[in-house]
Tab-separated table of C-alpha atoms and ligand atoms in Angstrom:
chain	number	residue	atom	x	y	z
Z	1	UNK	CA	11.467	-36.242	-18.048
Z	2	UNK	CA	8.918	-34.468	-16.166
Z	3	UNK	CA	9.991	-33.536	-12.577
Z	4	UNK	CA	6.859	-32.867	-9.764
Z	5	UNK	CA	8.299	-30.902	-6.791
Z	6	UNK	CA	6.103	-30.524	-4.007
Z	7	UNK	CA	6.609	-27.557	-1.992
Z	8	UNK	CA	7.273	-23.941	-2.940
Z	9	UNK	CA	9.492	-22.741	-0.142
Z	10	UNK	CA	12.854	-22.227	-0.236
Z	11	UNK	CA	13.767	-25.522	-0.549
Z	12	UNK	CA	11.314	-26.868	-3.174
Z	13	UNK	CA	12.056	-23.734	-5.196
Z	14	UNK	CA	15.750	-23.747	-5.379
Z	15	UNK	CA	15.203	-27.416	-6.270
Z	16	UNK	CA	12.991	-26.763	-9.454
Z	17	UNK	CA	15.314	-23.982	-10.068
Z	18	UNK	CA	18.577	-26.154	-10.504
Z	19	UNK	CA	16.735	-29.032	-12.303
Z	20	UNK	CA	14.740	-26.513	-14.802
Z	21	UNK	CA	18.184	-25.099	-15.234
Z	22	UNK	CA	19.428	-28.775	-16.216
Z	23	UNK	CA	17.122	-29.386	-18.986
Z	24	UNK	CA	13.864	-31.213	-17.150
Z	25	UNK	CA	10.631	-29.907	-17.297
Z	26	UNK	CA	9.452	-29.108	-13.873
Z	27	UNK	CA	6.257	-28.184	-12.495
Z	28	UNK	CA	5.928	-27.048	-8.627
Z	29	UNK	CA	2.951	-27.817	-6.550
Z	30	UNK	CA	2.374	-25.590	-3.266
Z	31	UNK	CA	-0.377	-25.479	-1.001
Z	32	UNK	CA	0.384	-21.976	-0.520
Z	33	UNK	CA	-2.264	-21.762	2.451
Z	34	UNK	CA	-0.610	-21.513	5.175
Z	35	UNK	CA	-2.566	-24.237	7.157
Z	36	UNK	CA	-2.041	-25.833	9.655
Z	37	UNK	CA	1.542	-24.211	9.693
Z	38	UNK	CA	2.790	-20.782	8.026
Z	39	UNK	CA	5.927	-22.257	5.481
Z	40	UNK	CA	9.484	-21.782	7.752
Z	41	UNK	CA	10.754	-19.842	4.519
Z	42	UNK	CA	8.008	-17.066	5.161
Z	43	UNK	CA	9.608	-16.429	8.588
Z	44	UNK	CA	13.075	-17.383	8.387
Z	45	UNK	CA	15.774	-14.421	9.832
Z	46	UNK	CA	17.874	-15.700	6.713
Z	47	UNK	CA	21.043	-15.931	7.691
Z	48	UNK	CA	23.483	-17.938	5.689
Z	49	UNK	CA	25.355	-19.126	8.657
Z	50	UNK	CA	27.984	-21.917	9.354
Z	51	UNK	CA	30.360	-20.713	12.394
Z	52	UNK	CA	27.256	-18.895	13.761
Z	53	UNK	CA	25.431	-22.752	13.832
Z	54	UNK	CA	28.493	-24.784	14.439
Z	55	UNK	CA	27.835	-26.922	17.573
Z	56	UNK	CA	31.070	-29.073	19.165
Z	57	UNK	CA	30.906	-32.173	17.745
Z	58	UNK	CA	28.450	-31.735	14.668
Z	59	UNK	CA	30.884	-32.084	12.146
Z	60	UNK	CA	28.680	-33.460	9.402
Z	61	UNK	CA	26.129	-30.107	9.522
Z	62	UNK	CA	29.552	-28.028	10.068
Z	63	UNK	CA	31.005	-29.206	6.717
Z	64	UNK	CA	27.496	-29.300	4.853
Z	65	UNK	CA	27.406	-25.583	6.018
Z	66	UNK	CA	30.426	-24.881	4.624
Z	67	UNK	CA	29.519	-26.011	1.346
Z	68	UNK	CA	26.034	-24.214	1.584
Z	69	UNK	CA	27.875	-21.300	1.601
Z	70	UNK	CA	30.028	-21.739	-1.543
Z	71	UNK	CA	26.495	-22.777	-3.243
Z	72	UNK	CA	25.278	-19.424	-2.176
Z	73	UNK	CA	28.286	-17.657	-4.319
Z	74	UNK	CA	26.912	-19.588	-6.931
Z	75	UNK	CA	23.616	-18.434	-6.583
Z	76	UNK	CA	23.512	-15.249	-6.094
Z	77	UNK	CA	24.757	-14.858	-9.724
Z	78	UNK	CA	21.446	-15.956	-10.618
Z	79	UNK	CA	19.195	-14.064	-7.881
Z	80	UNK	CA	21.095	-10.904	-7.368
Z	81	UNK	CA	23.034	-9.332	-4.606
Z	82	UNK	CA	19.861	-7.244	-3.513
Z	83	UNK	CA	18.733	-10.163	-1.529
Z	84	UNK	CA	21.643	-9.714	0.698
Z	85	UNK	CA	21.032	-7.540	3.464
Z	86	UNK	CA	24.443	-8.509	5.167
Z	87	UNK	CA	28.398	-9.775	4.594
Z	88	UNK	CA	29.610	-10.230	7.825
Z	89	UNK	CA	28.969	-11.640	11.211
Z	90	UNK	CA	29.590	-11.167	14.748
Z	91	UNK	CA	29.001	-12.785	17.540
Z	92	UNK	CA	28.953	-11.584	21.024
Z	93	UNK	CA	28.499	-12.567	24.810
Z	94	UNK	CA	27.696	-10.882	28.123
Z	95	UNK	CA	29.061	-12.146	30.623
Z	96	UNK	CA	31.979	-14.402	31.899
Z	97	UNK	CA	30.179	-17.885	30.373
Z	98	UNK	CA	29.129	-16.603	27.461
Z	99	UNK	CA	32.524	-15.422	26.238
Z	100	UNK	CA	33.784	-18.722	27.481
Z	101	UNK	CA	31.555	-20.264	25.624
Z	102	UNK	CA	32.107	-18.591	22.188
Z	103	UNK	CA	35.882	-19.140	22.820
Z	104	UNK	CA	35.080	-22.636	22.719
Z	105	UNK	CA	33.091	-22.702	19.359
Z	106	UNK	CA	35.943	-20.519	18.188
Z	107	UNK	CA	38.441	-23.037	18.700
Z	108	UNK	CA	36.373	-25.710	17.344
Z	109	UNK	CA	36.157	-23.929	14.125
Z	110	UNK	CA	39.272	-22.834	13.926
Z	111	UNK	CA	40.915	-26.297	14.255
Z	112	UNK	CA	38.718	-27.174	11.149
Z	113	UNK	CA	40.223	-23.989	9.274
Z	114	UNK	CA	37.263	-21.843	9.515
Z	115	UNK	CA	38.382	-18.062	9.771
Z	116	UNK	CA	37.232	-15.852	12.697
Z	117	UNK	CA	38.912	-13.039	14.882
Z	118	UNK	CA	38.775	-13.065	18.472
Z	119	UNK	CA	38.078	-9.579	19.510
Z	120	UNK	CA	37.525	-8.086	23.303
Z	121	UNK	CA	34.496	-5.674	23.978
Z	122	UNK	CA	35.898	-2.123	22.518
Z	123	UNK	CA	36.613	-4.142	19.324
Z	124	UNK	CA	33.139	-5.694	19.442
Z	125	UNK	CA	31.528	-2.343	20.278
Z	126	UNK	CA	33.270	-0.910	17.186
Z	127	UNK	CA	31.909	-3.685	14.748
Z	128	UNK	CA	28.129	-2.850	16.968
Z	129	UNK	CA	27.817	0.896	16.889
Z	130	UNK	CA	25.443	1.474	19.558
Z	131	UNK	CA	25.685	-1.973	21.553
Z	132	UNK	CA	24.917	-2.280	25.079
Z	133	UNK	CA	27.779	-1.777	28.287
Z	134	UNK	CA	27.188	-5.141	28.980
Z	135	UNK	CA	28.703	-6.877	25.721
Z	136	UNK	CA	31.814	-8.249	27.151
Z	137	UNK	CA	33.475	-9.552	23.770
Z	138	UNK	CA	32.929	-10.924	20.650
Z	139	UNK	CA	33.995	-13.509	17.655
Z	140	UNK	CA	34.071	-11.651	14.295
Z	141	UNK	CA	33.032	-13.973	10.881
Z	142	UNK	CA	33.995	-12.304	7.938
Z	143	UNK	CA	31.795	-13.467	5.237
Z	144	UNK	CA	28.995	-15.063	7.395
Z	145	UNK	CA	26.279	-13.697	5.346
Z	146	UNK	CA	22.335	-13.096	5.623
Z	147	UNK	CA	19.298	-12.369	3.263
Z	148	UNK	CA	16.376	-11.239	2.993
Z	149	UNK	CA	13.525	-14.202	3.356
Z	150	UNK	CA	11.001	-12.222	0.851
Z	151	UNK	CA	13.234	-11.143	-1.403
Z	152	UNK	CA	14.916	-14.918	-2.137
Z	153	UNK	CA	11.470	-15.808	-2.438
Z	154	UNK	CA	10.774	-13.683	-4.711
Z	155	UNK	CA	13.639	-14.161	-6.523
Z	156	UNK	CA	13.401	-17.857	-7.209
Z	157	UNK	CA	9.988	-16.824	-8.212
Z	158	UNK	CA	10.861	-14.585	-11.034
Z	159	UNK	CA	13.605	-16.889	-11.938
Z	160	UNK	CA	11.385	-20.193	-12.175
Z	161	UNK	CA	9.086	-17.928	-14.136
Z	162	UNK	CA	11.708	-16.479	-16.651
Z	163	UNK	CA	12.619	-20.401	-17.150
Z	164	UNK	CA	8.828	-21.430	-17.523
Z	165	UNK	CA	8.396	-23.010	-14.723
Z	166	UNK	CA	4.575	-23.554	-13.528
Z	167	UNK	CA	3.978	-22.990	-10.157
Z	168	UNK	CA	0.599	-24.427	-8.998
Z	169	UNK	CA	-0.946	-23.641	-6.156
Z	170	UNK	CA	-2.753	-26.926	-5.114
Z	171	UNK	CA	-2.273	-29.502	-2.056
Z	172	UNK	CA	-1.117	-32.470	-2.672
Z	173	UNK	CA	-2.603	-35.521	-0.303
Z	174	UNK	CA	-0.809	-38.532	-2.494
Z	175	UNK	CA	2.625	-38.398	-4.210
Z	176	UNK	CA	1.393	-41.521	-6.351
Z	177	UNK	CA	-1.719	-39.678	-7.671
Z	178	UNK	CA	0.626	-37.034	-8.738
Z	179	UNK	CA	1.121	-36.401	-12.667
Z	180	UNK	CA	4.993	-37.112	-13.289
Z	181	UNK	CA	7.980	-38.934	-14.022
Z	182	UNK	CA	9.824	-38.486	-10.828
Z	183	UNK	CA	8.687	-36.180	-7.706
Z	184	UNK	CA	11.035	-34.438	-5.704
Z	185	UNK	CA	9.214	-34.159	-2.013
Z	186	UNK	CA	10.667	-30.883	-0.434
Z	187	UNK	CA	7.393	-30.008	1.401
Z	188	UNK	CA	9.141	-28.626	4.931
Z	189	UNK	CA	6.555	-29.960	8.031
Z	190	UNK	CA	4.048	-31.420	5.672
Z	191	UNK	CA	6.140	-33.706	3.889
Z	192	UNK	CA	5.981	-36.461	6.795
Z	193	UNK	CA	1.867	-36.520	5.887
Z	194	UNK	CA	3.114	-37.610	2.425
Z	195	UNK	CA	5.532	-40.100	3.550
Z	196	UNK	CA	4.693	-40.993	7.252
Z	197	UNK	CA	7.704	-42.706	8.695
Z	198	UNK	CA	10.276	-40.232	7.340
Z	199	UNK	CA	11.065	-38.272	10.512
Z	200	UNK	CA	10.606	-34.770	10.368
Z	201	UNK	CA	9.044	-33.203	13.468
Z	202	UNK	CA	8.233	-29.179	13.754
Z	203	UNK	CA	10.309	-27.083	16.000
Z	204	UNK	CA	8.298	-24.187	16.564
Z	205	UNK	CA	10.162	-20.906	16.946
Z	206	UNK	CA	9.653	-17.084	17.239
Z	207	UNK	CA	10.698	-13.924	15.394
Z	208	UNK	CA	9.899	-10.291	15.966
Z	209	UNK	CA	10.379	-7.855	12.478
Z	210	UNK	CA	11.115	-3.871	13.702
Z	211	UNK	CA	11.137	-1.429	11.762
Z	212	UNK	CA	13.597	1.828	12.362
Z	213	UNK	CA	12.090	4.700	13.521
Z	214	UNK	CA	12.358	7.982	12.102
Z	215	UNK	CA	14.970	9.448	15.102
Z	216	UNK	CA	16.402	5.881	15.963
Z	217	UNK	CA	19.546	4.354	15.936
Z	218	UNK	CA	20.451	2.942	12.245
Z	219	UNK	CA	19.958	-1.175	12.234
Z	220	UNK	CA	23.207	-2.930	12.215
Z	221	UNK	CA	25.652	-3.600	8.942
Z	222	UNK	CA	26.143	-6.872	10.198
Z	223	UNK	CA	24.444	-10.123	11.850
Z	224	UNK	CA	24.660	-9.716	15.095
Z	225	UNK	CA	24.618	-13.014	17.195
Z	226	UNK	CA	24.388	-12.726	21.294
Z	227	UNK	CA	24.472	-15.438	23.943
Z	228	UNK	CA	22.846	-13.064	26.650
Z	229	UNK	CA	23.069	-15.053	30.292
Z	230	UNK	CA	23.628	-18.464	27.775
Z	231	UNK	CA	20.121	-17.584	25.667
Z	232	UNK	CA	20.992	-16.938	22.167
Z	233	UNK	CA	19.156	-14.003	20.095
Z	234	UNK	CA	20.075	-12.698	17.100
Z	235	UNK	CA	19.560	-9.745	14.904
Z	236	UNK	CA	19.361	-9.743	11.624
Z	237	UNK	CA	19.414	-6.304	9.236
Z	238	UNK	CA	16.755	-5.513	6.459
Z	239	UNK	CA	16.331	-2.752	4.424
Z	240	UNK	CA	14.278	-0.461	7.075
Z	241	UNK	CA	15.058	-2.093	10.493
Z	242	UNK	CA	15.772	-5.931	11.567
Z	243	UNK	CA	14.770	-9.319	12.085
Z	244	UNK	CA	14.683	-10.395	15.895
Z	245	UNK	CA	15.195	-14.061	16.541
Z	246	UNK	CA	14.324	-16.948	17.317
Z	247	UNK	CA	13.023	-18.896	20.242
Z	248	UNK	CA	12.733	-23.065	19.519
Z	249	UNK	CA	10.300	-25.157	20.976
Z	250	UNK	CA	9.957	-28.955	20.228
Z	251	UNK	CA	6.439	-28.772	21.789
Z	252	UNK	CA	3.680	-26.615	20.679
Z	253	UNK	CA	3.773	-28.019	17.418
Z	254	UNK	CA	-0.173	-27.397	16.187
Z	255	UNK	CA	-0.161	-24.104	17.218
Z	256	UNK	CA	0.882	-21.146	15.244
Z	257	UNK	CA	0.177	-18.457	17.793
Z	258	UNK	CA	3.623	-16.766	18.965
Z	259	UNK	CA	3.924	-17.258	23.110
Z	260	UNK	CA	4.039	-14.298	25.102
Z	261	UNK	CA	6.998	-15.181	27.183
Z	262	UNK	CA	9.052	-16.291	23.824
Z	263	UNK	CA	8.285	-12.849	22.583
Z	264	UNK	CA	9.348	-10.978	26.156
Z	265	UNK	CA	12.757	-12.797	26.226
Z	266	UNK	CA	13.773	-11.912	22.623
Z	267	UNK	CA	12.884	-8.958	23.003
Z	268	UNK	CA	14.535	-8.144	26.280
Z	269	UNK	CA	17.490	-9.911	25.560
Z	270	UNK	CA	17.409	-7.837	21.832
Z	271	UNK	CA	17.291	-4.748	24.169
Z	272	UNK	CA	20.613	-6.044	25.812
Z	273	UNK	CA	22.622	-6.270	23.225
Z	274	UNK	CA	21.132	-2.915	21.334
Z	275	UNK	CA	19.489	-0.929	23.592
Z	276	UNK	CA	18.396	1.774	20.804
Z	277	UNK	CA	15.804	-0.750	19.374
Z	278	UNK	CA	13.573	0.521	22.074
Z	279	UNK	CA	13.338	3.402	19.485
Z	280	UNK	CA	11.847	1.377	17.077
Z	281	UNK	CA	8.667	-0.241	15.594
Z	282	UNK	CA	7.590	-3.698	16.527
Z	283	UNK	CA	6.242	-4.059	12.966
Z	284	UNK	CA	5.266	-7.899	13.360
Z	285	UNK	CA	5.593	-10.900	15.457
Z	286	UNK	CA	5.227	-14.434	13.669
Z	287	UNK	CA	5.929	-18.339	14.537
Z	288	UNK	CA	7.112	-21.247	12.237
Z	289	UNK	CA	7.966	-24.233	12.340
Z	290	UNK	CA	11.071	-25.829	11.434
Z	291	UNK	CA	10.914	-28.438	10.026
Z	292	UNK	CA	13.460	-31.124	11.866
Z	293	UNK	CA	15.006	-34.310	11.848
Z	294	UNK	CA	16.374	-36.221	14.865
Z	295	UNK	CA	20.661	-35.216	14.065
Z	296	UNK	CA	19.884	-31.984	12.839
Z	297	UNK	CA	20.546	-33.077	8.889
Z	298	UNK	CA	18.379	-32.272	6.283
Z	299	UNK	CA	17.379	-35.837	4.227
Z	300	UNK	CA	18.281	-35.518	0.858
Z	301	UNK	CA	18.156	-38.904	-1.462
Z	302	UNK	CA	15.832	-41.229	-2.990
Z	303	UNK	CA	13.156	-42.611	-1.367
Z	304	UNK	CA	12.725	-44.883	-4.174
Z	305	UNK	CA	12.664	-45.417	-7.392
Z	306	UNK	CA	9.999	-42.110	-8.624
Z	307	UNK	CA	10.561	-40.272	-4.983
Z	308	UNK	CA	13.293	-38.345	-3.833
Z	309	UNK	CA	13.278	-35.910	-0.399
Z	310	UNK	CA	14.931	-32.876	-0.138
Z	311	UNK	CA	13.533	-31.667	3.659
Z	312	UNK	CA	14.169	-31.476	7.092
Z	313	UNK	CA	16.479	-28.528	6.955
Z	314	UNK	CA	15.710	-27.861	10.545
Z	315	UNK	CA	17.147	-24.347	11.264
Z	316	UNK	CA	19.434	-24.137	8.301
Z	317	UNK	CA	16.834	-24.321	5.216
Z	318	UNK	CA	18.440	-20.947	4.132
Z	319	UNK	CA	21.641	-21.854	4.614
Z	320	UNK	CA	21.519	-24.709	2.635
Z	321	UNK	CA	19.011	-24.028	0.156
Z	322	UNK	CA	21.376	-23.489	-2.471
Z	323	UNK	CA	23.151	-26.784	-1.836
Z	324	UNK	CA	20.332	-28.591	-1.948
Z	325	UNK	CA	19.336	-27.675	-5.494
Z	326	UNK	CA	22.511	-29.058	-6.587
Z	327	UNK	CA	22.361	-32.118	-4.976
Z	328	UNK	CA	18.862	-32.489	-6.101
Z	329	UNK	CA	20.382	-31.722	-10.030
Z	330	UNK	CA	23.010	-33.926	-9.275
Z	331	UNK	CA	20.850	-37.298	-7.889
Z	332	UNK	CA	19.248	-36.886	-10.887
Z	333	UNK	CA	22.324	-37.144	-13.013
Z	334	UNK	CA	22.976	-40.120	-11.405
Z	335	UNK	CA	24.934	-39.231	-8.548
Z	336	UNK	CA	24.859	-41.571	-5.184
Z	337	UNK	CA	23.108	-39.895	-2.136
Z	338	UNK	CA	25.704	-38.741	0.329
Z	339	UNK	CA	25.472	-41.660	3.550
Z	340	UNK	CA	24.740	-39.058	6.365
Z	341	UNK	CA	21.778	-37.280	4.096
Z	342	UNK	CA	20.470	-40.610	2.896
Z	343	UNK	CA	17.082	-41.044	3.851
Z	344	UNK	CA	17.120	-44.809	2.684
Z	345	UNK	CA	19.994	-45.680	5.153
Z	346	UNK	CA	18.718	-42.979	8.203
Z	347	UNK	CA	15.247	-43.471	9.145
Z	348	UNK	CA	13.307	-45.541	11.109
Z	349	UNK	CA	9.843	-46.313	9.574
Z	350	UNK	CA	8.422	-46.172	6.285
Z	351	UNK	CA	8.729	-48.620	3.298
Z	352	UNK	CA	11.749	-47.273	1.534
X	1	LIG	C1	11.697	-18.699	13.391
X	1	LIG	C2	12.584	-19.310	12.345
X	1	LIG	C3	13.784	-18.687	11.988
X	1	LIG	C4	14.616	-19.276	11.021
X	1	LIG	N1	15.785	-18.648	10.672
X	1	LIG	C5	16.610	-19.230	9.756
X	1	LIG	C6	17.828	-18.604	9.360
X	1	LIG	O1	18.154	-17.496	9.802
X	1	LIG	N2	18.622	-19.253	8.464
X	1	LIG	C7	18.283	-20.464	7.914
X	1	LIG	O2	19.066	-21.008	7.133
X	1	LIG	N3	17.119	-21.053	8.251
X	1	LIG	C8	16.289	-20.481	9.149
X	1	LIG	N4	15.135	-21.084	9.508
X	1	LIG	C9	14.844	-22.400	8.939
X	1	LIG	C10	14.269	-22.285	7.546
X	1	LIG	O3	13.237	-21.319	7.535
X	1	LIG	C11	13.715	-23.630	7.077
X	1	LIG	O4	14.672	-24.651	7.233
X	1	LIG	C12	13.336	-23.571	5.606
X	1	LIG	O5	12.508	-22.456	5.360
X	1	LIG	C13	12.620	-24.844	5.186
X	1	LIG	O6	12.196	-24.651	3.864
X	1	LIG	P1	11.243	-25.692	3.162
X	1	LIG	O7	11.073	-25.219	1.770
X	1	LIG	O8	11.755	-27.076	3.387
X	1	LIG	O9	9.893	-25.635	4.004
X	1	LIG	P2	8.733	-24.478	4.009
X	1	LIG	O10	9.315	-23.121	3.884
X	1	LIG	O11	7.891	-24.773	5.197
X	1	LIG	O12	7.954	-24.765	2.697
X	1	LIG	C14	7.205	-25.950	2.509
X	1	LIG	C15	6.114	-25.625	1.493
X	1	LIG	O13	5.433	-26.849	1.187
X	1	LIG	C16	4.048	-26.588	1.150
X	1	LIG	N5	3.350	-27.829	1.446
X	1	LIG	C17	3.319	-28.518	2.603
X	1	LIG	N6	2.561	-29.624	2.473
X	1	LIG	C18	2.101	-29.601	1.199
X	1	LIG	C19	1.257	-30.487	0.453
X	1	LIG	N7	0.731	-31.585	1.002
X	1	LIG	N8	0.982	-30.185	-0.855
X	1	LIG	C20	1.510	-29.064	-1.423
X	1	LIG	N9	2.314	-28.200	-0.772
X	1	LIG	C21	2.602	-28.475	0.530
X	1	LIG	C22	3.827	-25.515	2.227
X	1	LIG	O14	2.631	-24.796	1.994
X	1	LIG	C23	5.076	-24.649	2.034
X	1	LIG	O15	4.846	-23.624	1.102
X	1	LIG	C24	14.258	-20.497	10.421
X	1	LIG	C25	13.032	-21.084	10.737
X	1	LIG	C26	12.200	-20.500	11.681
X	1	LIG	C27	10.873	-21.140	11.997
């Protein structure tokens, strides 16, 4: 069988990966241009997060994250533990709400067995060398990791090519005009052009990349995840500094130009929580768009009998990247599509 994926980010990538690794012959196609919209996975902060996303009441994305992150064990045996740039979380608030708040999500999660520590602001400052007077408190996430964007990219890469997996660089404008068997449609914001109907709408969003300078403050060991005055920011460590994010817009959504006020909060709010990043270089501001679906599950299922969508990952593409490849595999061996990822039994329009 001869598998078409469509879309090289993340998502279309770990895809080909796990269904190269099963036998098929796979080829990818990605448009690789950027246009209209830079792919999410070429912004993404990459973190691998499930307490750090868990909402009250989204149970369905809080147990899908929970598996994403036992698929990531998994695959990390195949990319390497260089693309990890960090192995625990913490989250913190600054004033009286916040800290309410985050007590909240704490409880939630830890009535579904999730494992976090409570901790009070010395505690928090301890796990933040350097954060600001007013952090007030903090949940701790052992295990809540990140990774580098690039780096997974460019692992996947290197793996698809060890396996001999093609990876074209050519648009695709009609999945039925496309050469193969079965095609697996994982392309983020531009797959609802190939299959109008399907539901995914772009949520633009901001992040700023700074890089340490020479007499600064050393970025932090772990994610760090503030609510500052109820805005969330978060910063996430690379190699030589870290990954400020990320504003979310539903608007906006032909535009790729980062807004000035977007930029001005996060970094502000950044500033809050570590005020030594003033030290440091603002070494590039980008936007993407995420691409989203209506609950805030990706779609991942048949569409019919040749097409099969693996997209609208919204804010957790990362996250569940792994996941999704063995779903994918495992669709293809015949599995049934989980009910709350089906995309035959969720959306609206379409023909499927
Ligand atoms: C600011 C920001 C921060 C984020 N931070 C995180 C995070 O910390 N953790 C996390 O888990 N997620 C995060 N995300 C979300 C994550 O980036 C996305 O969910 C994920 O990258 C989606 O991957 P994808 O492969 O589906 O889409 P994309 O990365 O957008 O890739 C789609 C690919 O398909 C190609 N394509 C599109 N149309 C066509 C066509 N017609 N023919 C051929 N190719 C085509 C595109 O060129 C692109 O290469 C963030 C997103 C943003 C915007």
């Amino acid at each position: 069988m001869h598998v078409a994926v469509v879309g090289g980010g993340v998502i279309g990538l770990s895809c080909a990966l796990a269904l190269s690794e099963s036998g098929r012959r796979v080829t990818v196609f990605d448009d690789a241009t950027g246009d209209p919209m830079p792919p999410a996975s070429s912004v993404a902060g990459g973190m691998l997060a499930a307490v750090g996303e868990a909402r009250t009441g989204e149970d369905a994305l809080w147990s899908l994250l929970r598996r994403g992150a036992d698929a990531w064990d998994r695959q990390l045996r195949r990319l390497g533990s260089e693309v990890v740039t960090a192995d625990d979380t913490v989250l913190v608030g600054t004033d009286t709400a916040d800290i309410e708040h985050l007590g909240t999500v704490a409880d939630w999660v830890a009535e579904r067995s999730g494992t976090l520590e409570v901790v009070g602001a010395a505690a928090a400052r301890r796990l933040v060398p350097g954060a600001g007077p007013r952090i007030r408190g903090g949940v701790v996430v052992k295990g809540e990791r990140a990774v580098d964007n690039s780096l997974v990219i460019d692992a996947l890469r290197r793996c698809l090519e060890e396996a001999a997996v093609p990876i074209v660089r050519r648009r695709v404008d009609d999945l039925g005009a496309v050469d193969a068997d079965r095609v697996v449609l994982a392309a983020g914001c531009g797959s609802e052009a190939l299959w109008p109907g399907l539901g995914i709408h772009p949520v633009k969003g901001e992040v700023l990349r700074l890089s340490r300078g020479r007499y600064a403050l050393p970025p932090p060991t772990c994610v760090v995840r503030a609510l500052v005055n109820g805005r969330p920011v978060y910063l996430v460590p690379r190699a030589d500094g870290v990954v400020v994010g990320a504003t979310s817009y539903d608007g906006d959504a032909g535009d790729p130009q980062p807004q000035v006020g977007g930029v001005v909060d996060l970094l502000t709010d950044a500033m809050t929580v570590l005020p030594g990043l003033r030290e440091y270089r603002l070494a590039g501001i980008q936007a993407g768009f995420r691409p989203g679906t209506a609950d805030g599950l990706p779609l991942i299922g048949a569409l019919d009998d040749r097409v099969v969508a693996a997209t609208g990952h919204g804010r957790n593409g990362f996250a569940l990247a792994a996941l999704t490849g063995e779903l994918i595999r495992e669709l293809f061996d015949g599995a049934e599509a989980a009910p709350e990822l089906d995309p035959r039994r969720r959306y609206q329009g379409g023909t499927a």
